[in-house]
mmCIF file of C-alpha atoms and ligand atoms in Angstrom:
data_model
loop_
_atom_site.group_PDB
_atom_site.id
_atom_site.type_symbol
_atom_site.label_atom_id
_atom_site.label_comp_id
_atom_site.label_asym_id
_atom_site.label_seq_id
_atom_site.Cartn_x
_atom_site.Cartn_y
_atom_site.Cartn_z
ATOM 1 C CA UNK A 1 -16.218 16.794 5.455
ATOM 2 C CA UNK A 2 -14.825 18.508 2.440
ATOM 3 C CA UNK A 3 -11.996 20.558 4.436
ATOM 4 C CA UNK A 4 -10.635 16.767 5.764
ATOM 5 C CA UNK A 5 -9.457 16.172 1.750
ATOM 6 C CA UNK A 6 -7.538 19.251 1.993
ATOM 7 C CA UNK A 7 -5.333 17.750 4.483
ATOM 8 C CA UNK A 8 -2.468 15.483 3.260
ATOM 9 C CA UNK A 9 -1.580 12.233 4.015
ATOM 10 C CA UNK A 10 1.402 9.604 3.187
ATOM 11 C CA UNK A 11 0.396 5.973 3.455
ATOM 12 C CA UNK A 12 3.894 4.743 2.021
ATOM 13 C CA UNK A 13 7.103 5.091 4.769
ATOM 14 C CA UNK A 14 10.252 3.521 4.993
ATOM 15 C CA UNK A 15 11.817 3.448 9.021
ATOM 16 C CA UNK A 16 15.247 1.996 9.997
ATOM 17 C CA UNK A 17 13.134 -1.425 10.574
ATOM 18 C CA UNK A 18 14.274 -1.688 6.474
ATOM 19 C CA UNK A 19 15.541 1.183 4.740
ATOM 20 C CA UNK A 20 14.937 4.130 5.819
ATOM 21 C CA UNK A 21 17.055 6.287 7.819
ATOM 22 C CA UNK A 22 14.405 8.057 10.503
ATOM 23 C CA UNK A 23 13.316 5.771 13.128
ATOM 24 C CA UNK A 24 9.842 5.609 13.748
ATOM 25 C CA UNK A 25 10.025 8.126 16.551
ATOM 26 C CA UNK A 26 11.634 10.281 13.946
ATOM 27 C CA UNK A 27 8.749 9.573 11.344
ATOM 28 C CA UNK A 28 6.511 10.638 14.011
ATOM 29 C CA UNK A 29 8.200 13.934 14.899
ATOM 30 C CA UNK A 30 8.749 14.733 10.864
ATOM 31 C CA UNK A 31 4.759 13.949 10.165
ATOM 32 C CA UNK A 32 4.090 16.340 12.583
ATOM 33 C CA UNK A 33 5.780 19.059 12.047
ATOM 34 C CA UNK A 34 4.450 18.636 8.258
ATOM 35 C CA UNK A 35 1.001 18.734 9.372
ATOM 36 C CA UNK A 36 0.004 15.491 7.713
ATOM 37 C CA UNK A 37 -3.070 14.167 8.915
ATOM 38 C CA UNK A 38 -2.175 10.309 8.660
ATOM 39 C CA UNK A 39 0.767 7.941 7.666
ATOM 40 C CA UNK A 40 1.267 3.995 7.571
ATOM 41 C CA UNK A 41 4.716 2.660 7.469
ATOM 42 C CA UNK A 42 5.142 0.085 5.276
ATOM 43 C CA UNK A 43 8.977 -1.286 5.742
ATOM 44 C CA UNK A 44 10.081 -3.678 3.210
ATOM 45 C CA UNK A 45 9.290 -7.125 4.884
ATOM 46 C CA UNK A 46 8.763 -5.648 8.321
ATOM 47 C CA UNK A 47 5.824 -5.032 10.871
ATOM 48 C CA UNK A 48 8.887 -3.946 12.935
ATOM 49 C CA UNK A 49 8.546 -0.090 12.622
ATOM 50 C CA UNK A 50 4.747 -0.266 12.741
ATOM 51 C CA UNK A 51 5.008 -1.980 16.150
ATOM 52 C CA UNK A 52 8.012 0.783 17.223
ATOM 53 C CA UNK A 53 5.615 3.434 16.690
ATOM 54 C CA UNK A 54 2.600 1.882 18.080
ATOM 55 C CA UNK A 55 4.688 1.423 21.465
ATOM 56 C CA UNK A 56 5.947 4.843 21.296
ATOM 57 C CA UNK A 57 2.614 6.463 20.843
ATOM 58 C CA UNK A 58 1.226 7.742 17.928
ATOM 59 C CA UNK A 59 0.004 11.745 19.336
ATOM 60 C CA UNK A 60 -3.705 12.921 18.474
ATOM 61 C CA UNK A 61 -3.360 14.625 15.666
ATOM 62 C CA UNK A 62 -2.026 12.121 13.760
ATOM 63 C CA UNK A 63 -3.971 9.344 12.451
ATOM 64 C CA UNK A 64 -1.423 5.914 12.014
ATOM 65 C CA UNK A 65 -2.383 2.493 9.797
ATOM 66 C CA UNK A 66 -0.034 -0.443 10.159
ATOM 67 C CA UNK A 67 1.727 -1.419 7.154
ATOM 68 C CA UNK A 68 4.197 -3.158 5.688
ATOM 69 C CA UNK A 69 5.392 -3.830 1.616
ATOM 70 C CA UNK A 70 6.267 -7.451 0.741
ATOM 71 C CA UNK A 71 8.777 -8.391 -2.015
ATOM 72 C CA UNK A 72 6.786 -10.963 -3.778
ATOM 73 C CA UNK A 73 7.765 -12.927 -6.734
ATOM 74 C CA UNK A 74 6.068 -11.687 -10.035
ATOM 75 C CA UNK A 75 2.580 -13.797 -10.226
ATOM 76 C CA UNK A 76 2.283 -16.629 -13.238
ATOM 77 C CA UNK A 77 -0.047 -13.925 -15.196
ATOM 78 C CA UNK A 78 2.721 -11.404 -15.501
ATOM 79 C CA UNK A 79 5.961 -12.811 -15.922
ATOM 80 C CA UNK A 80 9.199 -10.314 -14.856
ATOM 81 C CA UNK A 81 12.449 -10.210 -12.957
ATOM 82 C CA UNK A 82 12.789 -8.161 -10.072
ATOM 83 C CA UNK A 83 10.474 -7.479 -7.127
ATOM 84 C CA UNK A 84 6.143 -7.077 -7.446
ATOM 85 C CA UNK A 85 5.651 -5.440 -4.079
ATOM 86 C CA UNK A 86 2.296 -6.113 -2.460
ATOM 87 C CA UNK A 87 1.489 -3.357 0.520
ATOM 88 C CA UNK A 88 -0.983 -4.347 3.074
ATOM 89 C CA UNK A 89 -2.388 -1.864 5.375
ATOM 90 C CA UNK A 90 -4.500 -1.950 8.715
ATOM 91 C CA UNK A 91 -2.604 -5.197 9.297
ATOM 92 C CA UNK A 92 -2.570 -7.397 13.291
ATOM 93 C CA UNK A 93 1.212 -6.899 13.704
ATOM 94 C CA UNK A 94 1.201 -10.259 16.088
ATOM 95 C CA UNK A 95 -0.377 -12.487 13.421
ATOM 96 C CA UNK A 96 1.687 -15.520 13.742
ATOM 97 C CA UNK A 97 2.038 -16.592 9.546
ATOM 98 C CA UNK A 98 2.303 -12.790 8.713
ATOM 99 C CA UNK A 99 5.806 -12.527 11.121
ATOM 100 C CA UNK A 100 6.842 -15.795 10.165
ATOM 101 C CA UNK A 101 6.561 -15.371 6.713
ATOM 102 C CA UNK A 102 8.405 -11.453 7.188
ATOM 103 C CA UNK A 103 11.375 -13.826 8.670
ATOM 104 C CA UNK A 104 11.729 -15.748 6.313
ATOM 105 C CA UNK A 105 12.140 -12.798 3.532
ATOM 106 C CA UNK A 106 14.194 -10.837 6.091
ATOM 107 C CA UNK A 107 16.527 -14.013 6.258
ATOM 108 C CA UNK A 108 16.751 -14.119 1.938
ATOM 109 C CA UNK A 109 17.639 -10.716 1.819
ATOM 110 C CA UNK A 110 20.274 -10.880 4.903
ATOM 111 C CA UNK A 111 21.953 -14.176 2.905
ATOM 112 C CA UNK A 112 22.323 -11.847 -0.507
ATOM 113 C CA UNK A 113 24.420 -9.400 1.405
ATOM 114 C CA UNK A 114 27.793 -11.240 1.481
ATOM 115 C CA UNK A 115 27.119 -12.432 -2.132
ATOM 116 C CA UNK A 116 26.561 -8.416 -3.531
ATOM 117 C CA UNK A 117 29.566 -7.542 -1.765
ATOM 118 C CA UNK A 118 31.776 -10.520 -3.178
ATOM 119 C CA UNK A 119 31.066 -9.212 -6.610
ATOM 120 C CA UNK A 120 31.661 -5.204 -5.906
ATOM 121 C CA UNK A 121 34.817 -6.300 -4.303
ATOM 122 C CA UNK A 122 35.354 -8.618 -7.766
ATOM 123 C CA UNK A 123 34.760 -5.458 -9.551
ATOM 124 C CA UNK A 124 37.316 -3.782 -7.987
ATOM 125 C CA UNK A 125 35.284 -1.972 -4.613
ATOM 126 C CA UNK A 126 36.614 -2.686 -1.824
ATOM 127 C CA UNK A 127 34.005 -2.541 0.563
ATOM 128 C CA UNK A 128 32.611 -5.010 3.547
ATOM 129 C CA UNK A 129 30.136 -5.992 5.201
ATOM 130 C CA UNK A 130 31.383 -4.885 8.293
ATOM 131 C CA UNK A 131 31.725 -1.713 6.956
ATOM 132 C CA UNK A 132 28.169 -1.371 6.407
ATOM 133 C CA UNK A 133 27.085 -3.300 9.319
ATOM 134 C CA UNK A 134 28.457 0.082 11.504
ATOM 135 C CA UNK A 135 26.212 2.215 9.656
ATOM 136 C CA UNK A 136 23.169 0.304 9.714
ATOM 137 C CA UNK A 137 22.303 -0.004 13.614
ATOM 138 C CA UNK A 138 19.010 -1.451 13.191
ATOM 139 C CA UNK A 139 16.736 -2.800 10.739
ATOM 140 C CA UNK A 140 17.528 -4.904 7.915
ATOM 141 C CA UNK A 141 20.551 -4.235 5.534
ATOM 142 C CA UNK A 142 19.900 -4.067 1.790
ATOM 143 C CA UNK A 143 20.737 -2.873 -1.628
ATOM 144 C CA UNK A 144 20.143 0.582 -0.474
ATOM 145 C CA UNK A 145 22.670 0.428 2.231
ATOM 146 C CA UNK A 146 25.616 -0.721 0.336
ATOM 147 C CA UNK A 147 24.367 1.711 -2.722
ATOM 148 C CA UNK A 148 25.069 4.678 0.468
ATOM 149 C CA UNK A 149 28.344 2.911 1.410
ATOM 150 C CA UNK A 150 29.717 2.851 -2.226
ATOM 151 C CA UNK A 151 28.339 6.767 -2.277
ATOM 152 C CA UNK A 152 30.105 7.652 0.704
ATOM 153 C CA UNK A 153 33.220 5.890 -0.496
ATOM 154 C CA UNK A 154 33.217 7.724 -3.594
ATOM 155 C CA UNK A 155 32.581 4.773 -6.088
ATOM 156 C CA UNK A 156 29.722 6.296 -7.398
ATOM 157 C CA UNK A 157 28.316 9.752 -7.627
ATOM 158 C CA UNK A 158 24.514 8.992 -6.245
ATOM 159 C CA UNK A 159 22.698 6.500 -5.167
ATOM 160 C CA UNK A 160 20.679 6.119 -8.492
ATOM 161 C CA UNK A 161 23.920 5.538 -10.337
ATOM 162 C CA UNK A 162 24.921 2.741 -8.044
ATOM 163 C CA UNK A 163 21.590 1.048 -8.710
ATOM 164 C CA UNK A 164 21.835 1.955 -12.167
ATOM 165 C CA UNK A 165 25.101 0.527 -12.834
ATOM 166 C CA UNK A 166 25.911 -2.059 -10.451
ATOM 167 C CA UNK A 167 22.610 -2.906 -8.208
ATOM 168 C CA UNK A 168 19.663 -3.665 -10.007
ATOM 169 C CA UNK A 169 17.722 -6.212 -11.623
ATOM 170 C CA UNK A 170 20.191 -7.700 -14.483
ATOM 171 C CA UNK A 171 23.528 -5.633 -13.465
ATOM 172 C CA UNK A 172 27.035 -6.763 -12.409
ATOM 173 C CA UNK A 173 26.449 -6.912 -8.825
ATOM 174 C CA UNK A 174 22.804 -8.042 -8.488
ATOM 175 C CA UNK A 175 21.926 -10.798 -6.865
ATOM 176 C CA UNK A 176 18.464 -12.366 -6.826
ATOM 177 C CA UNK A 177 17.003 -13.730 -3.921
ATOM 178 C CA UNK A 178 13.935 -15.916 -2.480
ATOM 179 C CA UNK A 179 10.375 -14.250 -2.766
ATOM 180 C CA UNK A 180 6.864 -15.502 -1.844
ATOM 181 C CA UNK A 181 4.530 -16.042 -4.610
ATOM 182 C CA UNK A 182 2.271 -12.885 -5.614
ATOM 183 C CA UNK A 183 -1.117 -14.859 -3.916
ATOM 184 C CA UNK A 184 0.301 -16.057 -0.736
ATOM 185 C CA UNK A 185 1.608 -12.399 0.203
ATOM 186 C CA UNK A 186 -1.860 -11.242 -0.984
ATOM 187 C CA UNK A 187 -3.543 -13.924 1.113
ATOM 188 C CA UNK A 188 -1.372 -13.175 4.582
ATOM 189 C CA UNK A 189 -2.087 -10.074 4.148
ATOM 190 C CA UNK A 190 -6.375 -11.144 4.325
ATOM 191 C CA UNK A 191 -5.265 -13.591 7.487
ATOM 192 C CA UNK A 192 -3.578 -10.966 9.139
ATOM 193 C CA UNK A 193 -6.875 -8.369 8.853
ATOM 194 C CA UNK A 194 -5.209 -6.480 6.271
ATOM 195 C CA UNK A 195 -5.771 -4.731 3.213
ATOM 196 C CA UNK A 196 -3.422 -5.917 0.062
ATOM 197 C CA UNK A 197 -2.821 -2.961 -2.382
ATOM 198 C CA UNK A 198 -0.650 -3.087 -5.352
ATOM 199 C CA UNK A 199 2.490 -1.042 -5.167
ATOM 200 C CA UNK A 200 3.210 1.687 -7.429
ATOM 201 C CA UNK A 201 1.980 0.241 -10.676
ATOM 202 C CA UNK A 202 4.045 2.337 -13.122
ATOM 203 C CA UNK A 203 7.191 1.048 -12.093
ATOM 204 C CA UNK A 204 6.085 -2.595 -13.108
ATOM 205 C CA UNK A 205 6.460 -0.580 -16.758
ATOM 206 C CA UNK A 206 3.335 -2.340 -18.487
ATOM 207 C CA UNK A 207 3.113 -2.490 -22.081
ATOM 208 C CA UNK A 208 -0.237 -1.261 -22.799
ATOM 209 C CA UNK A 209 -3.318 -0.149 -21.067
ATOM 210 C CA UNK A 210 -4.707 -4.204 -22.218
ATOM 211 C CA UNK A 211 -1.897 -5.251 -20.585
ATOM 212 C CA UNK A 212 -2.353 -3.253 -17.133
ATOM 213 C CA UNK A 213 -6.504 -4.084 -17.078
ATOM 214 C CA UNK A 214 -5.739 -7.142 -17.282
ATOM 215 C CA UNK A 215 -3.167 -7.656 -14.453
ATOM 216 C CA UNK A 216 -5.328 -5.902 -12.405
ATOM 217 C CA UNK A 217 -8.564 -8.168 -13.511
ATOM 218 C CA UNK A 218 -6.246 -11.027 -12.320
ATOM 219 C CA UNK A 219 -4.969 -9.574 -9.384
ATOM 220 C CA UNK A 220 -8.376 -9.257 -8.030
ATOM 221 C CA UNK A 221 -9.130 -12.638 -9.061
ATOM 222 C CA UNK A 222 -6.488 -13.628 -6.081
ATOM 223 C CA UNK A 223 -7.818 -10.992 -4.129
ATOM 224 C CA UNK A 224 -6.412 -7.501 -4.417
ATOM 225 C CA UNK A 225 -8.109 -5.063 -2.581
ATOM 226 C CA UNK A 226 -6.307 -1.850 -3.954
ATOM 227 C CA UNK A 227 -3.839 -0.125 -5.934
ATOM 228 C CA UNK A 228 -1.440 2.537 -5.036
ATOM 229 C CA UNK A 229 -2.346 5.189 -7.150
ATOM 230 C CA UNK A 230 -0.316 8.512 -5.690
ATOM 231 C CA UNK A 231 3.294 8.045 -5.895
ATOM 232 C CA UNK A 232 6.225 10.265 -7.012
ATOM 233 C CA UNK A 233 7.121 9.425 -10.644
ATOM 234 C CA UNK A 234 3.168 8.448 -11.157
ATOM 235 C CA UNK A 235 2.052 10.600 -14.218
ATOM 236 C CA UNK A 236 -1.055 12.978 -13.888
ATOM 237 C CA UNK A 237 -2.282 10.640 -16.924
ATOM 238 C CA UNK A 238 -1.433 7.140 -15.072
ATOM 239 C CA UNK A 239 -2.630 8.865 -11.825
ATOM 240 C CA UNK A 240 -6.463 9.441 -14.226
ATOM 241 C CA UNK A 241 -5.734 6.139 -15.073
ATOM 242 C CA UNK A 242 -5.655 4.678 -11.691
ATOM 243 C CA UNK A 243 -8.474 6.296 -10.721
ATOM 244 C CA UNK A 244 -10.273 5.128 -13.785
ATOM 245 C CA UNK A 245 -9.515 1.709 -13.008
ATOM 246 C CA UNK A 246 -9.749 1.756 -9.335
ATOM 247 C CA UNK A 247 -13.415 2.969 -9.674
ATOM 248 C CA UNK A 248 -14.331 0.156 -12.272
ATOM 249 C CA UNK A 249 -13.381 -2.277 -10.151
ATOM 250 C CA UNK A 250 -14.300 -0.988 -7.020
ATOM 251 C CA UNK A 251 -10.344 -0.916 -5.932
ATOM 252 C CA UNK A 252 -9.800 1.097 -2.665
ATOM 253 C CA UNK A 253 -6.500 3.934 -3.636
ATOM 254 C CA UNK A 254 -3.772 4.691 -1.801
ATOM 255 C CA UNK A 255 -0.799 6.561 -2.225
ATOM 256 C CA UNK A 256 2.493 7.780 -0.789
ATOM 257 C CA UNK A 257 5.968 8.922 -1.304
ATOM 258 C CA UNK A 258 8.006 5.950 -0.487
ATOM 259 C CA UNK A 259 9.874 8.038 1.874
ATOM 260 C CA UNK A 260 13.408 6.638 2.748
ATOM 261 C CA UNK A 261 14.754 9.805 4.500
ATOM 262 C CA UNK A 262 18.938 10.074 2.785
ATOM 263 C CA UNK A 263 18.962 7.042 1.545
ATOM 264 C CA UNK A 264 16.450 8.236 -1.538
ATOM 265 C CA UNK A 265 17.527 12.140 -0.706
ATOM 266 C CA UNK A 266 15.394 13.010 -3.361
ATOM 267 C CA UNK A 267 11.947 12.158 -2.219
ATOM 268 C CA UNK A 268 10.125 14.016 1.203
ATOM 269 C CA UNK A 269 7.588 13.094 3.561
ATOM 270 C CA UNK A 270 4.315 14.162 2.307
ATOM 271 C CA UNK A 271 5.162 15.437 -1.170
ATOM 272 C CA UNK A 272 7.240 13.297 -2.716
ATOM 273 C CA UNK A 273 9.111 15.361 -5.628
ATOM 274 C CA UNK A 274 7.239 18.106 -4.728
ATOM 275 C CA UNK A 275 4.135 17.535 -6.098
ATOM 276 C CA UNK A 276 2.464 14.463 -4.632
ATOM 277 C CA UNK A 277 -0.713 15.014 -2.590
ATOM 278 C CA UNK A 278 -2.801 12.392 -1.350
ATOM 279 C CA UNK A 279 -6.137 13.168 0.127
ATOM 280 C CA UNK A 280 -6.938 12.496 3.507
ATOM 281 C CA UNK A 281 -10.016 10.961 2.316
ATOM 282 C CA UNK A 282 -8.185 7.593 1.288
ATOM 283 C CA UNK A 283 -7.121 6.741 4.787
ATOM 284 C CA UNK A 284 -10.936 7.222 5.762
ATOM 285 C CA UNK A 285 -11.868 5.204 2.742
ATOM 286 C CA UNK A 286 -9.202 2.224 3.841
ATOM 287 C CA UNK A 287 -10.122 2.141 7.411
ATOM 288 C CA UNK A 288 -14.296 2.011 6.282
ATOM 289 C CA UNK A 289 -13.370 -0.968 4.098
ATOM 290 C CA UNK A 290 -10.906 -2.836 6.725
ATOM 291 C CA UNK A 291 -13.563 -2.503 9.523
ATOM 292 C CA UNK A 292 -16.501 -3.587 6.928
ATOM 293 C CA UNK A 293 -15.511 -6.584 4.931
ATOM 294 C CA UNK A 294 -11.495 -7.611 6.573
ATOM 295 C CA UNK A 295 -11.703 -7.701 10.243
ATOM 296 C CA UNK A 296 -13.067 -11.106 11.116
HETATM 297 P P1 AMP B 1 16.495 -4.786 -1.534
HETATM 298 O O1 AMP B 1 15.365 -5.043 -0.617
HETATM 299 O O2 AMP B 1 17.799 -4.954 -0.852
HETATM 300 O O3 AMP B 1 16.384 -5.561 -2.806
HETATM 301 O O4 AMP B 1 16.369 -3.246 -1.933
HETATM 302 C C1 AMP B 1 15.147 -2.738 -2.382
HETATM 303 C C2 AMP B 1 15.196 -1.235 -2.287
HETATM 304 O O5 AMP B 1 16.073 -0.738 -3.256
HETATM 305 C C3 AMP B 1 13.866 -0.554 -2.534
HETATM 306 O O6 AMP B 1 13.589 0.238 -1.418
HETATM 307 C C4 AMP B 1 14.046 0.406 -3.630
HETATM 308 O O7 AMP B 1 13.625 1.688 -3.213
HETATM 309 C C5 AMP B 1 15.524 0.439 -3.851
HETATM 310 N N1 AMP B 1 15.750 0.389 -5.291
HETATM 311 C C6 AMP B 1 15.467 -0.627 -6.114
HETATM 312 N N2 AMP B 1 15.817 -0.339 -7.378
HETATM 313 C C7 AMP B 1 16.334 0.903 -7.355
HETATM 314 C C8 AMP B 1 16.887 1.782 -8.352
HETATM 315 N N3 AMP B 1 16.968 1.392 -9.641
HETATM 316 N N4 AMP B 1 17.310 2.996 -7.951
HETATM 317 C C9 AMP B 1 17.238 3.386 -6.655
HETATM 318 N N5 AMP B 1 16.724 2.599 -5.680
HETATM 319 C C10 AMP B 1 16.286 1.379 -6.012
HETATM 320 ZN ZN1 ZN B 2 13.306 0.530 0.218
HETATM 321 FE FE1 FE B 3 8.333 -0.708 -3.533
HETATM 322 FE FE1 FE B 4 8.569 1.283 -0.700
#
């Protein structure tokens, strides 16, 4: 048993069904030849690339949870701009709300496109959305994909700087768009079999330890099953902290590295910024809990 938590595993993936740049057969291949011994891919707003890789085949020595990571709205109990992203793992990927709701997020972040674009071109970028559109042969277009266009156009030196500047939450160019409240993405997540994790908490940049216990108290309260504790840019003291917390309230963990292939070129498959490891043991403790208490 003990040799299994030696082997590595990344439970948070990005395919070309949002975006990333590998396709799932691509995901496949690259988990592979890293020796990891299980993934989920969790596309923003997308069972898409969980069903591509089902179809294709997932080999034997790799062990493969459905996923996906929903953009909800920040919940009443912890007011914020921007994104709260919900995971859910081990999810039916023909659950009728579940892909319904998925369209409907899909369609919000489609309609922001032209709008982002409008006010880079106000700016003084010239840049379009057909442009883009050539680039981006499947999967959903986003921030990301315009950050890469105004990269490769030499607007901006890096993808970070074009989110920095320009992209995110509060700058020139950013857009907000519809989200699903915090509970119902935890809830479709239950409906669909699956089990709702919190995404990586220290990007939500909480105050105080009060202020994170209690989130997570709340959380639960709507029915939270886990929290993402691995994850590049996760301190080794928020990672004990996690860990604390995940054991006090009987929270399953997770982790990954958010892999987007060269659209985050910084992060890898499996080890983040280079020193992310997550135990193998969390996908056996994810699929124990899914079969025990989720499955109906
Ligand atoms: P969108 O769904 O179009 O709002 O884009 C969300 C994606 O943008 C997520 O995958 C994030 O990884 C990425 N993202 C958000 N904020 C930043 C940032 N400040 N720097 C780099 N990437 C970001
Ligand atoms: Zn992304
Ligand atoms: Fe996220
Ligand atoms: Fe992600």
């Amino acid at each position: 048993m003990e040799y299994k938590n030696r082997l590595r595993i990344d439970l948070h993936i990005h395919s070309t069904a949002s975006d990333g740049s590998l396709t799932p057969a691509d995901i496949i291949d690259h988990a592979q030849k890293l020796k990891l011994a299980a993934i989920a891919i969790t596309d923003h707003d997308s069972v898409d690339g969980s069903k591509e890789a089902l179809q294709i085949g997932i080999p034997p020595s790799l062990h493969f949870l459905t996923g996906v990571e929903i953009s909800a709205a920040h919940p009443p109990f912890f007011p914020g701009s921007g994104s709260f992203h919900i995971l859910g793992y081990a999810i039916r990927l023909d659950h009728g709300d579940l892909n319904q709701t998925l369209n409907k997020l899909q369609d919000a972040r489609k309609n922001r496109n032209p709008e982002i674009l409008n006010r880079l071109n106000k700016l003084g970028f010239q840049i379009s959305l057909e442009e883009i559109n050539q680039e981006v042969a499947e999967g959903q277009l986003g921030r990301p994909h315009i950050a890469y266009a105004m990269l490769k156009k030499g607007f901006v030196e890096s993808i970070d700087e074009a989110f920095d500047r320009y992209l995110a939450a509060g700058k020139p160019a950013y857009v907000d768009k519809y989200r699903i409240e915090c509970e119902q993405a935890v809830n479709i997540i239950r409906e669909a079999g699956g089990v709702p994790v919190l995404a990586h908490p220290a990007i939500l940049n909480i105050e105080n330890d009060q202020k994170l216990d209690a989130l997570l108290q709340n959380l639960i309260k709507i029915g939270l099953a886990g929290i993402e504790v691995y994850y590049p840019g996760h301190s080794p003291r928020q990672i004990s902290q996690y860990r604390e917390l995940a054991g006090k309230y009987g929270l399953l963990m997770t982790g990954g590295s958010d892999f987007h292939g060269s659209l985050k070129p910084k992060i890898k498959m499996g080890s983040g910024s280079g020193d992310l490891f997550v135990p193998y043991n969390l996908y056996e403790d994810l699929i124990n809990e899914n079969k025990r208490s989720f499955r109906d």
